[in-house]
Short mmCIF file of N, CA and C in Angstrom, two decimals:
data_model
loop_
_atom_site.label_atom_id
_atom_site.label_comp_id
_atom_site.label_asym_id
_atom_site.label_seq_id
_atom_site.Cartn_x
_atom_site.Cartn_y
_atom_site.Cartn_z
N UNK L 1 -3.10 8.82 -8.05
CA UNK L 1 -3.40 8.03 -6.77
C UNK L 1 -4.58 6.75 -7.13
N UNK L 2 -4.48 5.90 -6.32
CA UNK L 2 -5.60 4.79 -6.31
C UNK L 2 -5.78 4.84 -4.56
N UNK L 3 -7.11 4.50 -4.42
CA UNK L 3 -7.53 4.07 -3.07
C UNK L 3 -8.05 3.08 -2.67
N UNK L 4 -7.13 2.03 -1.99
CA UNK L 4 -7.70 0.72 -1.93
C UNK L 4 -7.97 0.46 -0.46
N UNK L 5 -9.00 -0.74 0.12
CA UNK L 5 -8.51 -0.69 1.54
C UNK L 5 -7.80 -2.05 1.67
N UNK L 6 -6.94 -2.12 2.71
CA UNK L 6 -5.45 -3.09 3.38
C UNK L 6 -6.40 -4.47 2.91
N UNK L 7 -5.58 -5.29 2.36
CA UNK L 7 -5.82 -6.87 1.91
C UNK L 7 -6.89 -6.76 0.79
N UNK L 8 -7.21 -5.59 -0.07
CA UNK L 8 -7.88 -5.72 -1.39
C UNK L 8 -6.76 -5.79 -2.43
N UNK L 9 -7.23 -6.68 -3.52
CA UNK L 9 -6.52 -7.03 -4.49
C UNK L 9 -6.31 -5.72 -5.37
N UNK L 10 -5.12 -5.44 -5.43
CA UNK L 10 -4.80 -4.44 -6.19
C UNK L 10 -4.39 -5.01 -7.84
N UNK L 11 -4.85 -4.86 -8.94
CA UNK L 11 -4.34 -5.08 -10.36
C UNK L 11 -3.86 -4.40 -11.08
N UNK L 12 -3.10 -4.55 -11.76
CA UNK L 12 -1.93 -3.71 -12.47
C UNK L 12 -1.61 -4.10 -13.77
N UNK L 13 -2.03 -3.41 -15.12
CA UNK L 13 -1.33 -3.90 -16.04
C UNK L 13 -0.24 -2.98 -16.84
N UNK L 14 0.50 -3.56 -17.82
CA UNK L 14 1.66 -2.45 -18.16
C UNK L 14 1.48 -3.08 -19.52
N UNK L 15 1.63 -2.16 -20.19
CA UNK L 15 1.22 -2.46 -22.12
C UNK L 15 2.23 -1.37 -22.95
N UNK L 16 3.07 -2.08 -23.51
CA UNK L 16 4.24 -1.23 -24.69
C UNK L 16 3.47 -1.19 -25.89
N UNK L 17 3.82 0.46 -25.68
CA UNK L 17 3.07 0.97 -27.12
C UNK L 17 4.39 0.78 -28.21
N UNK L 18 3.87 0.10 -29.29
CA UNK L 18 5.18 0.17 -30.12
C UNK L 18 4.73 -0.71 -31.33
N UNK L 19 5.01 -0.38 -32.69
CA UNK L 19 4.49 -0.86 -33.65
C UNK L 19 5.06 -2.06 -34.41
N UNK L 20 6.10 -2.70 -33.33
CA UNK L 20 6.82 -3.90 -33.18
C UNK L 20 6.35 -4.86 -32.87
N UNK L 21 5.56 -5.70 -33.60
CA UNK L 21 4.61 -6.78 -32.78
C UNK L 21 5.67 -7.98 -31.99
N UNK L 22 7.10 -7.85 -32.54
CA UNK L 22 7.80 -8.76 -32.17
C UNK L 22 8.68 -8.59 -30.38
N UNK L 23 8.02 -7.59 -29.98
CA UNK L 23 8.35 -7.54 -28.48
C UNK L 23 7.73 -7.80 -27.36
N UNK L 24 8.43 -8.55 -26.45
CA UNK L 24 7.82 -9.00 -25.36
C UNK L 24 7.99 -8.25 -23.88
N UNK L 25 7.19 -8.76 -22.81
CA UNK L 25 7.55 -7.30 -21.76
C UNK L 25 7.42 -8.36 -20.79
N UNK L 26 8.51 -8.00 -19.55
CA UNK L 26 8.67 -9.09 -18.73
C UNK L 26 8.69 -7.94 -17.41
N UNK L 27 7.98 -7.95 -16.42
CA UNK L 27 8.29 -7.87 -15.10
C UNK L 27 9.36 -8.16 -14.27
N UNK L 28 10.52 -7.21 -14.19
CA UNK L 28 11.58 -7.83 -13.33
C UNK L 28 11.71 -7.72 -12.07
N UNK L 29 11.23 -6.45 -11.19
CA UNK L 29 11.14 -6.09 -10.26
C UNK L 29 10.12 -5.06 -10.29
N UNK L 30 9.35 -5.43 -8.70
CA UNK L 30 8.84 -4.22 -8.11
C UNK L 30 8.76 -3.99 -6.68
N UNK L 31 9.34 -2.91 -6.28
CA UNK L 31 9.34 -2.45 -5.04
C UNK L 31 8.08 -1.66 -4.57
N UNK L 32 7.79 -1.73 -3.15
CA UNK L 32 7.27 -0.96 -2.72
C UNK L 32 7.83 0.15 -1.49
N UNK L 33 7.47 1.28 -1.40
CA UNK L 33 8.03 2.24 -0.40
C UNK L 33 7.42 2.69 0.27
N UNK L 34 7.33 3.52 1.31
CA UNK L 34 6.54 4.41 2.10
C UNK L 34 6.77 5.96 1.63
N UNK L 35 7.62 6.07 0.87
CA UNK L 35 8.17 7.28 0.32
C UNK L 35 8.35 7.13 -1.35
N UNK L 36 8.32 8.47 -1.84
CA UNK L 36 8.32 8.56 -3.04
C UNK L 36 9.41 8.74 -3.98
N UNK L 37 10.48 8.84 -3.13
CA UNK L 37 11.58 9.36 -3.61
C UNK L 37 12.64 8.40 -3.10
N UNK L 38 12.30 7.22 -2.12
CA UNK L 38 13.68 6.40 -1.85
C UNK L 38 13.14 4.77 -1.89
N UNK L 39 13.61 4.18 -2.78
CA UNK L 39 13.18 2.98 -3.15
C UNK L 39 14.44 2.20 -2.51
N UNK L 40 15.05 2.44 -1.52
CA UNK L 40 15.89 1.43 -1.47
C UNK L 40 16.58 1.50 0.32
N UNK L 41 16.07 2.56 0.98
CA UNK L 41 16.15 2.04 2.54
C UNK L 41 15.15 1.53 2.82
N UNK L 42 13.92 1.93 3.05
CA UNK L 42 12.61 1.03 3.99
C UNK L 42 12.01 0.35 2.61
N UNK L 43 11.92 -0.37 1.88
CA UNK L 43 11.12 -0.93 0.69
C UNK L 43 10.71 -2.40 1.41
N UNK L 44 9.52 -2.91 0.80
CA UNK L 44 9.13 -4.24 0.48
C UNK L 44 8.95 -4.55 -1.12
N UNK L 45 9.96 -5.84 -1.35
CA UNK L 45 10.00 -6.47 -2.51
C UNK L 45 8.32 -7.21 -2.83
N UNK L 46 7.99 -7.23 -3.78
CA UNK L 46 6.86 -8.20 -4.56
C UNK L 46 7.40 -8.96 -5.27
N UNK L 47 8.52 -8.21 -6.38
CA UNK L 47 8.79 -9.16 -7.07
C UNK L 47 10.22 -8.58 -7.41
N UNK L 48 11.50 -9.12 -7.43
CA UNK L 48 12.39 -8.81 -7.36
C UNK L 48 13.39 -9.92 -8.52
N UNK L 49 14.19 -9.47 -9.36
CA UNK L 49 14.59 -10.07 -10.49
C UNK L 49 13.91 -11.40 -10.93
N UNK L 50 12.64 -11.05 -10.99
CA UNK L 50 11.75 -11.84 -11.81
C UNK L 50 11.07 -13.20 -10.48
N UNK L 51 11.73 -13.09 -9.33
CA UNK L 51 11.35 -14.02 -8.48
C UNK L 51 10.16 -13.39 -7.55
N UNK L 52 9.46 -14.02 -7.09
CA UNK L 52 8.01 -13.37 -6.66
C UNK L 52 8.68 -13.52 -4.86
N UNK L 53 8.24 -12.46 -4.33
CA UNK L 53 8.42 -12.14 -3.02
C UNK L 53 7.48 -12.04 -1.86
N UNK L 54 6.08 -11.77 -2.83
CA UNK L 54 5.05 -11.68 -1.89
C UNK L 54 4.27 -12.63 -2.16
N UNK L 55 3.03 -13.40 -1.49
CA UNK L 55 2.45 -14.65 -1.66
C UNK L 55 1.35 -13.98 -2.34
N UNK L 56 1.05 -12.96 -2.07
CA UNK L 56 0.01 -12.60 -3.07
C UNK L 56 -0.09 -11.92 -4.34
N UNK L 57 1.15 -12.25 -4.73
CA UNK L 57 1.29 -11.48 -6.04
C UNK L 57 0.96 -13.11 -7.16
N UNK L 58 0.22 -12.80 -8.17
CA UNK L 58 -0.46 -13.51 -9.16
C UNK L 58 -0.06 -12.95 -10.37
N UNK L 59 -0.02 -13.54 -11.65
CA UNK L 59 0.46 -12.82 -12.81
C UNK L 59 -1.16 -13.68 -13.55
N UNK L 60 -1.48 -12.81 -14.40
CA UNK L 60 -2.87 -13.06 -15.20
C UNK L 60 -2.59 -13.21 -16.81
N UNK L 61 -3.28 -13.70 -17.50
CA UNK L 61 -3.15 -14.28 -18.88
C UNK L 61 -2.97 -13.04 -19.84
N UNK L 62 -2.43 -12.64 -20.48
CA UNK L 62 -2.39 -11.25 -21.32
C UNK L 62 -2.47 -12.05 -22.72
N UNK L 63 -3.60 -11.00 -23.67
CA UNK L 63 -3.73 -11.49 -24.99
C UNK L 63 -2.64 -11.25 -25.64
N UNK L 64 -1.94 -10.24 -25.81
CA UNK L 64 -0.55 -9.81 -25.93
C UNK L 64 0.58 -10.23 -25.24
N UNK L 65 1.94 -10.25 -26.35
CA UNK L 65 3.36 -10.36 -25.81
C UNK L 65 3.66 -9.28 -24.92
N UNK L 66 3.10 -8.13 -25.45
CA UNK L 66 3.49 -6.56 -25.32
C UNK L 66 2.95 -6.20 -23.80
N UNK L 67 1.66 -6.79 -23.04
CA UNK L 67 1.13 -6.31 -22.47
C UNK L 67 1.62 -7.43 -21.08
N UNK L 68 1.66 -6.92 -20.01
CA UNK L 68 1.47 -7.75 -18.71
C UNK L 68 0.61 -6.96 -17.47
N UNK L 69 0.02 -8.43 -16.82
CA UNK L 69 -1.13 -8.48 -15.83
C UNK L 69 -0.59 -8.83 -14.84
N UNK L 70 -0.58 -8.15 -13.61
CA UNK L 70 -0.42 -8.80 -12.24
C UNK L 70 -1.38 -8.32 -11.01
N UNK L 71 -1.49 -9.14 -10.02
CA UNK L 71 -2.09 -8.39 -8.85
C UNK L 71 -1.23 -8.69 -7.91
N UNK L 72 -1.64 -8.14 -6.55
CA UNK L 72 -1.33 -8.54 -5.27
C UNK L 72 -1.86 -7.47 -4.28
N UNK L 73 -1.89 -8.27 -3.05
CA UNK L 73 -2.88 -7.63 -2.07
C UNK L 73 -2.20 -6.39 -1.32
N UNK L 74 -2.98 -5.34 -1.27
CA UNK L 74 -2.48 -3.85 -1.03
C UNK L 74 -2.13 -3.82 0.69
N UNK L 75 -1.36 -3.06 0.60
CA UNK L 75 -0.63 -3.22 2.42
C UNK L 75 -0.49 -1.96 2.99
N UNK L 76 -0.04 -1.80 4.23
CA UNK L 76 0.77 -0.39 4.25
C UNK L 76 1.85 -0.87 5.34
N UNK L 77 2.68 0.02 5.36
CA UNK L 77 3.95 0.08 5.98
C UNK L 77 3.67 0.00 7.34
N UNK L 78 3.26 1.25 8.18
CA UNK L 78 2.96 1.48 9.22
C UNK L 78 1.63 2.24 9.21
N UNK L 79 0.92 2.22 10.83
CA UNK L 79 -0.27 2.65 10.85
C UNK L 79 -0.04 4.32 10.47
N UNK L 80 0.52 4.94 10.78
CA UNK L 80 1.03 6.54 10.44
C UNK L 80 0.86 6.69 9.35
N UNK L 81 1.78 5.95 8.28
CA UNK L 81 2.02 6.40 6.84
C UNK L 81 1.10 5.21 6.05
N UNK L 82 -0.24 5.67 5.73
CA UNK L 82 -0.99 4.53 5.15
C UNK L 82 -0.92 4.91 3.56
N UNK L 83 0.08 5.75 3.08
CA UNK L 83 0.25 5.45 1.49
C UNK L 83 1.53 4.57 1.25
N UNK L 84 1.59 3.93 0.08
CA UNK L 84 2.65 2.85 -0.56
C UNK L 84 2.58 3.51 -1.74
N UNK L 85 4.05 3.76 -1.98
CA UNK L 85 4.55 4.31 -3.52
C UNK L 85 5.00 2.59 -4.27
N UNK L 86 4.80 2.73 -5.36
CA UNK L 86 5.28 1.60 -6.25
C UNK L 86 6.50 1.95 -7.45
N UNK L 87 7.52 1.10 -7.15
CA UNK L 87 8.78 1.27 -8.29
C UNK L 87 8.82 0.03 -9.06
N UNK L 88 8.24 -0.08 -10.39
CA UNK L 88 8.45 -1.54 -11.20
C UNK L 88 9.56 -1.23 -12.47
N UNK L 89 10.44 -2.47 -12.14
CA UNK L 89 11.37 -2.02 -13.61
C UNK L 89 10.71 -3.46 -14.32
N UNK L 90 10.25 -3.00 -15.66
CA UNK L 90 10.17 -3.88 -17.10
C UNK L 90 11.29 -4.04 -18.10
N UNK L 91 11.31 -5.01 -18.44
CA UNK L 91 12.44 -5.76 -19.84
C UNK L 91 11.52 -5.80 -20.79
N UNK L 92 11.97 -4.98 -21.71
CA UNK L 92 11.51 -5.31 -23.00
C UNK L 92 12.62 -6.38 -24.13
N UNK L 93 11.79 -7.18 -24.58
CA UNK L 93 12.80 -8.34 -25.49
C UNK L 93 12.39 -8.55 -26.85
N UNK L 94 13.22 -9.07 -27.60
CA UNK L 94 12.71 -9.57 -28.87
C UNK L 94 11.77 -10.74 -28.70
N UNK L 95 10.88 -11.39 -29.55
CA UNK L 95 10.12 -12.31 -28.86
C UNK L 95 10.76 -13.56 -29.49
N UNK L 96 10.51 -14.44 -29.05
CA UNK L 96 11.54 -16.07 -28.90
C UNK L 96 12.59 -15.70 -28.82
N UNK L 97 13.71 -15.18 -28.05
CA UNK L 97 15.17 -14.59 -28.24
C UNK L 97 15.00 -15.35 -26.74
N UNK L 98 15.51 -16.73 -26.64
CA UNK L 98 14.83 -17.46 -25.36
C UNK L 98 16.59 -17.41 -24.61
N UNK L 99 17.39 -16.61 -25.09
CA UNK L 99 18.61 -15.93 -24.02
C UNK L 99 18.34 -15.07 -23.27
N UNK L 100 17.38 -14.11 -24.08
CA UNK L 100 16.99 -12.45 -23.45
C UNK L 100 16.52 -12.92 -22.06
N UNK L 101 16.55 -11.77 -21.22
CA UNK L 101 16.20 -11.66 -19.55
C UNK L 101 14.82 -12.03 -19.86
N UNK L 102 13.78 -11.37 -20.52
CA UNK L 102 12.47 -12.25 -20.52
C UNK L 102 11.81 -13.44 -20.36
N UNK L 103 12.68 -14.45 -20.95
CA UNK L 103 12.89 -15.97 -20.92
C UNK L 103 13.47 -16.50 -19.89
N UNK L 104 14.09 -16.00 -19.04
CA UNK L 104 15.28 -16.44 -18.05
C UNK L 104 14.36 -16.75 -16.48
N UNK L 105 13.20 -15.99 -16.33
CA UNK L 105 12.40 -15.71 -15.49
C UNK L 105 13.21 -15.46 -13.92
N UNK L 106 12.83 -16.20 -12.92
CA UNK L 106 13.66 -15.97 -11.67
C UNK L 106 14.70 -15.98 -11.64
N UNK L 107 15.81 -15.10 -11.47
CA UNK L 107 17.18 -15.23 -11.41
C UNK L 107 17.68 -14.91 -9.72
N UNK L 108 17.67 -16.37 -8.98
CA UNK L 108 18.24 -16.08 -7.87
C UNK L 108 19.53 -16.03 -7.67
N UNK L 109 19.79 -14.95 -6.76
CA UNK L 109 21.09 -14.66 -6.45
C UNK L 109 21.60 -15.07 -5.30
N UNK L 110 22.80 -15.81 -5.86
CA UNK L 110 23.38 -16.64 -4.01
C UNK L 110 24.28 -15.54 -3.35
N UNK L 111 23.78 -15.42 -2.36
CA UNK L 111 24.37 -14.86 -1.00
C UNK L 111 26.12 -15.12 -1.00
N UNK L 112 26.81 -14.35 -0.83
CA UNK L 112 28.19 -14.37 -0.21
C UNK L 112 28.06 -14.81 1.07
N UNK L 113 29.37 -15.53 1.35
CA UNK L 113 29.57 -15.79 2.59
C UNK L 113 30.88 -14.73 3.31
N UNK L 114 30.10 -14.33 4.23
CA UNK L 114 31.03 -13.42 4.64
C UNK L 114 32.60 -13.75 5.21
N UNK L 115 33.48 -13.19 5.06
CA UNK L 115 34.95 -13.81 5.55
C UNK L 115 34.87 -13.37 6.80
N UNK L 116 36.14 -14.18 7.62
CA UNK L 116 36.06 -14.26 8.99
C UNK L 116 37.22 -13.07 9.01
#
């Protein structure tokens, strides 16, 4: 666990341990939840499908393709529950495979219109 104050910057780094230097790491989705085992009911999207959903989210330079660095401001869901759990989904791709998910960036899914 990490202990931070509300609105304090929280810095994260993910690193892929592999002997293959031609791999790229991409942050696809990061979701926060007040409970550690449910990331579908009460959640807050920080980034989803490569699209930034939190205005405090920022990426940082990484000297390696197989490392990602980012930050966002710490928050809480409600005052009675000061804990926030994160679940992030990262994608591993071949470097320079521009048709792979890592190079597509934000995938905005269009909402379907409800039929009458």
